[in-house]
Amino acid sequence: MSYSHWILCAFYALVPAATLFAVLVRARRKRSFKPILFFLLSCISGGIIGAVLAIQYGRAVAGHVSAAQVMLAGYFCVSMMLVLKAFNWGLEQMTTSLFGVREMPKTSPDVLASPTPPDSTAPQIIQPPLRFGPARIIAAAVTRAVVLFTFGLPYVMALVMLYRPRALGEDPQQILGFGYQRVSFNATDGTPIDAFWIPAAARANTRSEAHWGERAVVLCHGLAANKSNQLILAQDLVPNGYNVLAFDFRAHGGSGGQLTTFGDLERRDVLGAVHWIRAHRAKGSQRIFGVGASMGAAALIAAAADPGEDGQAIEAIAAYGAYDSLGGLTESIARDYFPRPLQWLTLRIALPLASLHAGLDLADFSPARESQQLWPRPILVIHGHNDLIIDFGHGQKLYDAALQPKLHLWIDRADHNSIVADPDIARSVRQFFDTAQSIL
């Protein structure tokens, strides 16, 4: 990640402390506890909102969020609210000055009781003319509201896009009855990654397939999921002789980080997974494949396009519900679900703000472009015609951009999530890996 990302992380960490200092100075100068009270109310409300959202997020992904993650989400929400309040205060000062709106100066009772005599030699203080016209007040308020909406809402949208409280799920034994080992490693940029190594099931007889237990599949879950709740992707692999490494992407499950980049930086997590397999399970990974859903598929394609040894070791990919480009996906979601003003704000302000926080240009990330680097390795693109999250057209564009050898599996009346759990599709993916060969 770039320096701008770490600067922003430090900024959000320091916002509450810096705000408290400013509030204490203001309260002392005004000899009032109101600034402190308002600060405490902001902290309490922001903390509650963040904690509730984290807990609800855990339930939505069928996992549980630790107390530390709940508190961290609350702290982050407090920082975000304080930034918005500071922005609003700055807008208020700016518009008040711009439109010449001033408060009526407070005159003490003593001054009113003993006015300066007309013939007094005391210097006369000439106040600038007061401007209290309703039009000026309304214009200032409307201007502040428009600017706050134009930049404040996209700012919140950008942070909601990126920030993820990490939710933990069940293990392979509980979900599918598979034996497993819990392992950990680092992504290529040092982010700690938590994973399950699931060895192939025992052979039913000695005549079983000759390569039993010698092939490994890297399982890459989607956005707002984890290595547990999409472990169903391995339902047909482990019983048929494949070892599986299922891991949590950064900002998910038991791995490190709190910000997601929808597959761009996550490619480094995939490369770290492949490196671990090759270094620690060489006998069980004489051939390495990858299966991914949504964001996981995008990250997997980008990792396999990497020219290094680990990227080139991925011999075939099965991509469920993937997209062709992040910029194009954002544009279609904004067009389909947001009214026209929000469409412009999402593309022109929210996405650039999200890129600033992530430390890279998210709009430039293109799995379709990366897929052209897979040749001569095969890819299987799977998409449901009724996908309401990633429109079918994005899967079609990804497939069209990929070079041969390539296959597609278009599923009628299937949505974004149903294809992941479909046992028939899982069987097709395993058969694809059984016969996967480069064209060289």
Short mmCIF file of C-alpha atoms in Angstrom, two decimals:
data_model
loop_
_atom_site.label_atom_id
_atom_site.label_comp_id
_atom_site.label_asym_id
_atom_site.label_seq_id
_atom_site.Cartn_x
_atom_site.Cartn_y
_atom_site.Cartn_z
CA MET A 1 0.00 0.00 0.00
CA SER A 2 1.10 3.58 -0.64
CA TYR A 3 2.23 6.11 1.93
CA SER A 4 -1.09 7.96 1.50
CA HIS A 5 -2.93 4.92 2.88
CA TRP A 6 -0.82 4.79 6.03
CA ILE A 7 -1.07 8.55 6.48
CA LEU A 8 -4.85 8.26 6.35
CA CYS A 9 -4.80 5.37 8.85
CA ALA A 10 -2.77 7.51 11.26
CA PHE A 11 -5.14 10.42 10.63
CA TYR A 12 -8.23 8.41 11.65
CA ALA A 13 -6.42 7.05 14.69
CA LEU A 14 -5.58 10.57 15.87
CA VAL A 15 -8.86 12.33 15.03
CA PRO A 16 -10.63 11.67 18.39
CA ALA A 17 -7.61 12.78 20.45
CA ALA A 18 -7.05 15.90 18.35
CA THR A 19 -10.75 16.77 18.51
CA LEU A 20 -10.81 16.33 22.28
CA PHE A 21 -7.87 18.71 22.66
CA ALA A 22 -9.61 21.33 20.49
CA VAL A 23 -12.84 20.89 22.45
CA LEU A 24 -11.10 21.35 25.80
CA VAL A 25 -9.43 24.55 24.57
CA ARG A 26 -12.77 25.87 23.29
CA ALA A 27 -14.59 24.95 26.49
CA ARG A 28 -11.99 26.73 28.61
CA ARG A 29 -12.08 29.84 26.46
CA LYS A 30 -15.87 30.02 26.53
CA ARG A 31 -16.10 28.81 30.13
CA SER A 32 -18.78 26.34 29.09
CA PHE A 33 -19.20 22.58 29.26
CA LYS A 34 -21.33 22.49 26.11
CA PRO A 35 -18.46 21.70 23.70
CA ILE A 36 -17.39 18.80 25.92
CA LEU A 37 -20.97 17.54 26.16
CA PHE A 38 -21.43 17.64 22.38
CA PHE A 39 -18.11 15.82 21.90
CA LEU A 40 -19.13 13.07 24.33
CA LEU A 41 -22.52 12.69 22.64
CA SER A 42 -20.79 12.35 19.24
CA CYS A 43 -18.44 9.70 20.62
CA ILE A 44 -21.25 7.73 22.26
CA SER A 45 -23.55 7.84 19.22
CA GLY A 46 -20.72 7.04 16.79
CA GLY A 47 -19.48 4.18 18.95
CA ILE A 48 -22.95 2.67 19.22
CA ILE A 49 -23.59 2.96 15.48
CA GLY A 50 -20.24 1.38 14.62
CA ALA A 51 -20.69 -1.44 17.12
CA VAL A 52 -24.22 -2.25 15.95
CA LEU A 53 -23.14 -2.27 12.30
CA ALA A 54 -20.23 -4.60 13.10
CA ILE A 55 -22.47 -7.03 14.95
CA GLN A 56 -25.07 -6.99 12.17
CA TYR A 57 -22.33 -7.52 9.60
CA GLY A 58 -21.18 -10.63 11.48
CA ARG A 59 -24.71 -12.02 11.44
CA ALA A 60 -25.11 -11.25 7.75
CA VAL A 61 -22.06 -13.33 6.87
CA ALA A 62 -23.04 -16.14 9.26
CA GLY A 63 -20.07 -15.49 11.50
CA HIS A 64 -19.24 -13.69 14.71
CA VAL A 65 -17.28 -10.50 15.25
CA SER A 66 -14.87 -10.35 18.18
CA ALA A 67 -15.18 -7.71 20.90
CA ALA A 68 -11.97 -6.10 19.66
CA GLN A 69 -13.41 -5.76 16.14
CA VAL A 70 -16.65 -4.32 17.54
CA MET A 71 -14.70 -1.68 19.49
CA LEU A 72 -12.50 -0.91 16.51
CA ALA A 73 -15.56 -0.42 14.28
CA GLY A 74 -17.01 1.89 16.92
CA TYR A 75 -13.78 3.91 17.09
CA PHE A 76 -13.62 4.18 13.30
CA CYS A 77 -17.24 5.37 13.16
CA VAL A 78 -16.50 7.98 15.85
CA SER A 79 -13.56 9.27 13.78
CA MET A 80 -15.72 9.43 10.67
CA MET A 81 -18.46 11.37 12.47
CA LEU A 82 -15.96 13.82 13.94
CA VAL A 83 -14.46 14.41 10.49
CA LEU A 84 -17.95 15.14 9.13
CA LYS A 85 -18.72 17.48 12.03
CA ALA A 86 -15.45 19.34 11.49
CA PHE A 87 -16.21 19.61 7.78
CA ASN A 88 -19.69 20.94 8.55
CA TRP A 89 -18.25 23.49 11.02
CA GLY A 90 -15.77 24.68 8.39
CA LEU A 91 -18.59 25.01 5.85
CA GLU A 92 -20.62 27.02 8.34
CA GLN A 93 -17.74 29.44 8.89
CA MET A 94 -17.13 29.73 5.16
CA THR A 95 -20.74 30.35 4.17
CA THR A 96 -21.31 32.76 7.04
CA SER A 97 -18.37 34.83 5.88
CA LEU A 98 -19.23 34.49 2.21
CA PHE A 99 -22.82 35.70 2.60
CA GLY A 100 -22.08 38.22 5.36
CA VAL A 101 -24.33 36.56 7.93
CA ARG A 102 -23.28 37.47 11.49
CA GLU A 103 -24.80 36.88 14.88
CA MET A 104 -26.18 39.83 16.84
CA PRO A 105 -23.40 40.97 19.20
CA LYS A 106 -24.20 40.32 22.84
CA THR A 107 -24.40 43.49 24.94
CA SER A 108 -23.99 43.24 28.69
CA PRO A 109 -26.76 44.62 30.95
CA ASP A 110 -24.26 47.09 32.50
CA VAL A 111 -23.59 48.69 29.15
CA LEU A 112 -27.31 48.97 28.46
CA ALA A 113 -27.91 50.53 31.91
CA SER A 114 -25.20 53.19 31.57
CA PRO A 115 -24.79 54.18 27.93
CA THR A 116 -21.93 56.40 26.85
CA PRO A 117 -23.00 60.07 27.02
CA PRO A 118 -23.32 61.73 23.65
CA ASP A 119 -20.62 64.26 24.52
CA SER A 120 -18.23 61.68 25.93
CA THR A 121 -14.66 61.87 24.78
CA ALA A 122 -14.36 58.05 24.94
CA PRO A 123 -13.47 56.51 21.59
CA GLN A 124 -16.48 55.31 19.64
CA ILE A 125 -16.41 51.75 18.34
CA ILE A 126 -18.14 51.58 15.02
CA GLN A 127 -19.65 48.13 14.39
CA PRO A 128 -19.91 46.99 10.79
CA PRO A 129 -23.46 46.92 9.54
CA LEU A 130 -25.34 43.80 10.57
CA ARG A 131 -26.77 41.65 7.83
CA PHE A 132 -29.72 39.55 8.91
CA GLY A 133 -31.69 39.40 5.66
CA PRO A 134 -33.65 36.13 5.35
CA ALA A 135 -32.35 35.68 1.81
CA ARG A 136 -28.74 35.71 3.01
CA ILE A 137 -29.45 33.25 5.80
CA ILE A 138 -31.31 30.89 3.46
CA ALA A 139 -28.60 31.15 0.80
CA ALA A 140 -25.90 30.34 3.36
CA ALA A 141 -27.85 27.35 4.69
CA VAL A 142 -28.64 25.98 1.23
CA THR A 143 -25.02 26.35 0.08
CA ARG A 144 -23.76 24.53 3.15
CA ALA A 145 -26.29 21.72 2.67
CA VAL A 146 -25.41 21.28 -1.02
CA VAL A 147 -21.65 21.16 -0.39
CA LEU A 148 -22.09 18.81 2.58
CA PHE A 149 -24.26 16.48 0.46
CA THR A 150 -21.88 16.65 -2.51
CA PHE A 151 -18.78 15.71 -0.52
CA GLY A 152 -20.04 14.31 2.80
CA LEU A 153 -22.25 11.57 1.36
CA PRO A 154 -19.62 10.24 -1.10
CA TYR A 155 -17.10 10.31 1.76
CA VAL A 156 -19.32 8.03 3.84
CA MET A 157 -19.98 5.84 0.80
CA ALA A 158 -16.25 5.46 0.17
CA LEU A 159 -15.56 4.34 3.72
CA VAL A 160 -18.50 1.94 3.71
CA MET A 161 -17.13 0.44 0.48
CA LEU A 162 -13.71 -0.21 1.96
CA TYR A 163 -13.98 -0.82 5.70
CA ARG A 164 -14.69 -4.36 6.88
CA PRO A 165 -15.04 -5.65 10.45
CA ARG A 166 -13.57 -9.14 10.40
CA ALA A 167 -16.07 -11.91 11.08
CA LEU A 168 -15.04 -15.47 12.00
CA GLY A 169 -16.95 -18.59 10.97
CA GLU A 170 -16.98 -22.32 11.65
CA ASP A 171 -14.31 -24.81 10.65
CA PRO A 172 -14.33 -27.42 7.84
CA GLN A 173 -15.15 -30.24 10.27
CA GLN A 174 -18.28 -28.46 11.45
CA ILE A 175 -19.37 -27.39 7.98
CA LEU A 176 -18.56 -30.33 5.70
CA GLY A 177 -17.06 -32.95 7.98
CA PHE A 178 -13.58 -32.50 6.49
CA GLY A 179 -10.41 -32.88 8.52
CA TYR A 180 -8.17 -29.82 8.44
CA GLN A 181 -5.16 -28.00 9.84
CA ARG A 182 -5.19 -24.34 10.75
CA VAL A 183 -2.21 -22.58 9.18
CA SER A 184 -1.01 -19.02 8.73
CA PHE A 185 1.31 -17.17 6.37
CA ASN A 186 1.93 -13.69 5.01
CA ALA A 187 0.74 -12.09 1.81
CA THR A 188 3.51 -10.84 -0.41
CA ASP A 189 3.21 -7.38 1.19
CA GLY A 190 3.41 -8.81 4.72
CA THR A 191 -0.31 -8.85 5.62
CA PRO A 192 -0.96 -11.83 7.97
CA ILE A 193 -3.31 -14.41 6.45
CA ASP A 194 -5.30 -17.10 8.31
CA ALA A 195 -6.13 -20.34 6.48
CA PHE A 196 -7.38 -23.94 6.58
CA TRP A 197 -5.31 -26.68 4.94
CA ILE A 198 -7.77 -29.44 4.07
CA PRO A 199 -6.08 -32.64 2.87
CA ALA A 200 -7.77 -34.86 0.32
CA ALA A 201 -10.09 -37.49 1.75
CA ALA A 202 -8.71 -41.02 2.14
CA ARG A 203 -8.92 -43.14 -0.99
CA ALA A 204 -11.84 -45.52 -1.15
CA ASN A 205 -9.65 -48.24 -2.69
CA THR A 206 -6.19 -48.76 -4.13
CA ARG A 207 -7.51 -48.40 -7.68
CA SER A 208 -8.44 -44.79 -7.13
CA GLU A 209 -7.08 -42.10 -9.41
CA ALA A 210 -3.28 -42.15 -9.58
CA HIS A 211 -2.82 -38.45 -8.71
CA TRP A 212 -4.93 -38.63 -5.56
CA GLY A 213 -3.65 -36.16 -2.96
CA GLU A 214 -1.03 -34.68 -5.29
CA ARG A 215 -3.06 -31.69 -6.53
CA ALA A 216 -4.03 -28.60 -4.57
CA VAL A 217 -6.72 -25.98 -5.05
CA VAL A 218 -6.52 -22.45 -3.63
CA LEU A 219 -10.03 -21.43 -2.57
CA CYS A 220 -10.73 -17.68 -2.73
CA HIS A 221 -13.94 -16.41 -1.12
CA GLY A 222 -15.91 -13.34 -2.16
CA LEU A 223 -16.40 -9.89 -0.66
CA ALA A 224 -18.04 -9.78 2.78
CA ALA A 225 -17.53 -13.53 3.17
CA ASN A 226 -14.75 -15.61 4.74
CA LYS A 227 -12.97 -18.93 4.32
CA SER A 228 -15.79 -20.67 6.23
CA ASN A 229 -19.04 -19.53 4.66
CA GLN A 230 -17.89 -20.24 1.10
CA LEU A 231 -16.11 -23.48 1.92
CA ILE A 232 -18.96 -25.13 0.03
CA LEU A 233 -16.83 -24.50 -3.09
CA ALA A 234 -14.69 -27.44 -1.93
CA GLN A 235 -17.61 -29.85 -1.51
CA ASP A 236 -16.65 -31.97 -4.53
CA LEU A 237 -12.90 -31.42 -4.47
CA VAL A 238 -11.76 -32.95 -1.18
CA PRO A 239 -13.76 -36.22 -1.58
CA ASN A 240 -12.22 -36.65 -5.04
CA GLY A 241 -8.56 -36.41 -4.16
CA TYR A 242 -7.82 -32.68 -4.12
CA ASN A 243 -6.11 -30.87 -1.26
CA VAL A 244 -7.62 -27.45 -0.58
CA LEU A 245 -6.15 -24.32 0.97
CA ALA A 246 -9.02 -22.02 2.01
CA PHE A 247 -7.89 -18.68 3.42
CA ASP A 248 -9.33 -15.38 4.57
CA PHE A 249 -8.54 -12.37 2.44
CA ARG A 250 -7.24 -9.26 4.15
CA ALA A 251 -9.96 -7.43 6.12
CA HIS A 252 -11.91 -10.70 6.37
CA GLY A 253 -12.13 -13.51 8.90
CA GLY A 254 -8.94 -14.14 10.85
CA SER A 255 -6.56 -12.28 8.53
CA GLY A 256 -5.05 -8.85 9.08
CA GLY A 257 -6.11 -5.46 7.78
CA GLN A 258 -9.43 -3.63 7.78
CA LEU A 259 -9.71 -2.25 4.24
CA THR A 260 -10.67 -4.25 1.17
CA THR A 261 -9.72 -3.33 -2.40
CA PHE A 262 -12.10 -5.71 -4.23
CA GLY A 263 -9.36 -7.96 -5.57
CA ASP A 264 -6.55 -5.57 -6.45
CA LEU A 265 -4.32 -5.84 -3.37
CA GLU A 266 -5.93 -9.18 -2.58
CA ARG A 267 -3.92 -10.71 -5.42
CA ARG A 268 -1.00 -10.52 -2.98
CA ASP A 269 -2.92 -12.72 -0.55
CA VAL A 270 -3.40 -15.33 -3.29
CA LEU A 271 0.29 -15.22 -4.19
CA GLY A 272 1.17 -15.68 -0.52
CA ALA A 273 -1.13 -18.71 -0.39
CA VAL A 274 0.49 -20.30 -3.45
CA HIS A 275 3.94 -19.61 -2.05
CA TRP A 276 3.02 -21.32 1.22
CA ILE A 277 1.66 -24.38 -0.58
CA ARG A 278 4.76 -24.76 -2.71
CA ALA A 279 7.07 -24.31 0.26
CA HIS A 280 5.23 -26.39 2.88
CA ARG A 281 3.06 -28.88 0.96
CA ALA A 282 5.17 -29.61 -2.10
CA LYS A 283 4.15 -33.27 -2.31
CA GLY A 284 0.46 -32.37 -2.18
CA SER A 285 0.74 -29.56 -4.72
CA GLN A 286 2.43 -31.02 -7.77
CA ARG A 287 -0.29 -29.23 -9.68
CA ILE A 288 -2.03 -26.09 -8.35
CA PHE A 289 -5.43 -24.78 -9.40
CA GLY A 290 -7.60 -21.92 -8.18
CA VAL A 291 -11.32 -21.47 -7.58
CA GLY A 292 -12.75 -18.11 -6.60
CA ALA A 293 -16.07 -16.34 -6.17
CA SER A 294 -16.74 -12.69 -7.03
CA MET A 295 -13.91 -10.62 -5.51
CA GLY A 296 -11.98 -13.83 -4.87
CA ALA A 297 -12.17 -14.74 -8.55
CA ALA A 298 -10.93 -11.27 -9.53
CA ALA A 299 -7.99 -11.53 -7.13
CA LEU A 300 -7.22 -15.05 -8.34
CA ILE A 301 -7.10 -13.97 -11.99
CA ALA A 302 -4.83 -11.05 -11.13
CA ALA A 303 -2.53 -13.32 -9.10
CA ALA A 304 -2.30 -15.90 -11.90
CA ALA A 305 -1.36 -13.08 -14.28
CA ASP A 306 1.65 -12.22 -12.10
CA PRO A 307 4.87 -13.11 -13.98
CA GLY A 308 6.58 -14.53 -10.88
CA GLU A 309 6.93 -18.24 -10.14
CA ASP A 310 4.00 -18.35 -7.72
CA GLY A 311 1.60 -16.67 -10.12
CA GLN A 312 2.66 -18.90 -13.02
CA ALA A 313 2.25 -21.99 -10.81
CA ILE A 314 -1.56 -21.58 -10.95
CA GLU A 315 -2.39 -23.91 -13.84
CA ALA A 316 -6.14 -23.37 -14.21
CA ILE A 317 -8.88 -21.11 -12.78
CA ALA A 318 -12.59 -21.51 -12.13
CA ALA A 319 -14.21 -18.09 -11.63
CA TYR A 320 -17.69 -17.83 -10.10
CA GLY A 321 -19.65 -14.59 -10.59
CA ALA A 322 -16.63 -12.44 -11.41
CA TYR A 323 -16.52 -9.00 -13.00
CA ASP A 324 -14.54 -7.57 -15.91
CA SER A 325 -13.47 -4.23 -14.40
CA LEU A 326 -14.08 -2.51 -11.08
CA GLY A 327 -14.75 0.83 -12.71
CA GLY A 328 -17.34 -0.74 -15.01
CA LEU A 329 -18.95 -2.66 -12.15
CA THR A 330 -19.23 0.50 -10.05
CA GLU A 331 -20.78 2.33 -12.98
CA SER A 332 -23.41 -0.36 -13.60
CA ILE A 333 -24.33 -0.65 -9.91
CA ALA A 334 -24.69 3.13 -9.67
CA ARG A 335 -26.80 3.20 -12.81
CA ASP A 336 -29.08 0.33 -11.75
CA TYR A 337 -29.60 1.19 -8.07
CA PHE A 338 -28.95 4.91 -7.53
CA PRO A 339 -30.89 8.00 -8.69
CA ARG A 340 -29.08 10.18 -11.22
CA PRO A 341 -27.41 12.66 -8.80
CA LEU A 342 -26.00 9.78 -6.76
CA GLN A 343 -24.67 8.10 -9.89
CA TRP A 344 -22.44 11.09 -10.61
CA LEU A 345 -21.37 11.41 -6.97
CA THR A 346 -20.50 7.70 -6.80
CA LEU A 347 -18.32 7.69 -9.90
CA ARG A 348 -16.74 11.15 -9.66
CA ILE A 349 -16.26 11.56 -5.92
CA ALA A 350 -16.93 8.36 -3.91
CA LEU A 351 -14.74 6.09 -6.06
CA PRO A 352 -11.78 8.52 -6.13
CA LEU A 353 -12.10 8.99 -2.35
CA ALA A 354 -12.10 5.20 -1.91
CA SER A 355 -9.00 5.01 -4.12
CA LEU A 356 -7.30 7.63 -1.96
CA HIS A 357 -7.99 5.61 1.18
CA ALA A 358 -6.89 2.35 -0.47
CA GLY A 359 -3.72 3.90 -1.84
CA LEU A 360 -4.32 2.85 -5.46
CA ASP A 361 -6.57 3.58 -8.42
CA LEU A 362 -9.50 1.21 -7.92
CA ALA A 363 -11.18 2.26 -11.17
CA ASP A 364 -8.17 0.96 -13.10
CA PHE A 365 -8.39 -2.61 -11.74
CA SER A 366 -9.47 -4.90 -14.57
CA PRO A 367 -9.63 -8.71 -14.20
CA ALA A 368 -10.57 -8.85 -17.90
CA ARG A 369 -7.29 -7.19 -18.84
CA GLU A 370 -5.38 -9.42 -16.43
CA SER A 371 -7.04 -12.55 -17.85
CA GLN A 372 -5.18 -12.08 -21.12
CA GLN A 373 -1.97 -12.90 -19.26
CA LEU A 374 -3.26 -16.40 -18.35
CA TRP A 375 -2.47 -17.89 -21.74
CA PRO A 376 -1.83 -20.76 -22.32
CA ARG A 377 -3.57 -21.81 -19.09
CA PRO A 378 -7.34 -22.50 -19.15
CA ILE A 379 -10.09 -20.55 -17.38
CA LEU A 380 -13.68 -21.54 -16.66
CA VAL A 381 -16.07 -18.59 -16.23
CA ILE A 382 -19.31 -19.31 -14.34
CA HIS A 383 -22.16 -16.81 -14.08
CA GLY A 384 -25.88 -16.77 -13.35
CA HIS A 385 -28.26 -14.98 -15.70
CA ASN A 386 -30.20 -13.58 -12.72
CA ASP A 387 -27.21 -12.19 -10.86
CA LEU A 388 -28.37 -8.93 -9.26
CA ILE A 389 -25.03 -8.09 -7.63
CA ILE A 390 -22.65 -8.53 -10.56
CA ASP A 391 -24.72 -8.34 -13.71
CA PHE A 392 -24.38 -11.22 -16.16
CA GLY A 393 -22.94 -8.83 -18.73
CA HIS A 394 -19.78 -8.44 -16.64
CA GLY A 395 -19.20 -12.20 -16.68
CA GLN A 396 -19.75 -12.24 -20.43
CA LYS A 397 -17.20 -9.44 -20.92
CA LEU A 398 -14.67 -11.26 -18.75
CA TYR A 399 -15.09 -14.42 -20.81
CA ASP A 400 -14.88 -12.51 -24.11
CA ALA A 401 -11.63 -10.82 -23.02
CA ALA A 402 -9.92 -14.05 -21.96
CA LEU A 403 -7.79 -15.91 -24.49
CA GLN A 404 -8.15 -19.58 -25.38
CA PRO A 405 -8.28 -22.08 -23.81
CA LYS A 406 -11.46 -20.95 -22.06
CA LEU A 407 -14.84 -22.37 -21.15
CA HIS A 408 -18.01 -20.84 -19.80
CA LEU A 409 -20.93 -22.11 -17.76
CA TRP A 410 -23.99 -19.83 -17.98
CA ILE A 411 -26.68 -20.81 -15.47
CA ASP A 412 -30.33 -19.94 -16.17
CA ARG A 413 -32.46 -18.61 -13.28
CA ALA A 414 -29.41 -18.52 -10.98
CA ASP A 415 -28.25 -15.55 -8.92
CA HIS A 416 -24.95 -14.47 -7.42
CA ASN A 417 -25.05 -16.78 -4.40
CA SER A 418 -26.96 -19.80 -5.65
CA ILE A 419 -24.24 -20.79 -8.12
CA VAL A 420 -21.72 -21.05 -5.27
CA ALA A 421 -23.74 -23.68 -3.41
CA ASP A 422 -24.88 -25.67 -6.46
CA PRO A 423 -23.44 -29.25 -6.25
CA ASP A 424 -23.78 -29.78 -10.01
CA ILE A 425 -21.62 -26.73 -10.72
CA ALA A 426 -19.10 -27.92 -8.11
CA ARG A 427 -18.90 -31.24 -9.92
CA SER A 428 -18.33 -29.44 -13.23
CA VAL A 429 -15.51 -27.43 -11.68
CA ARG A 430 -13.83 -30.58 -10.39
CA GLN A 431 -14.13 -32.22 -13.81
CA PHE A 432 -12.62 -29.09 -15.36
CA PHE A 433 -9.60 -29.43 -13.06
CA ASP A 434 -9.40 -33.17 -13.81
CA THR A 435 -8.81 -32.45 -17.48
CA ALA A 436 -7.22 -28.98 -17.33
CA GLN A 437 -4.19 -28.64 -19.58
CA SER A 438 -2.41 -25.72 -21.15
CA ILE A 439 -2.49 -25.60 -24.94
CA LEU A 440 1.29 -25.80 -25.20
#
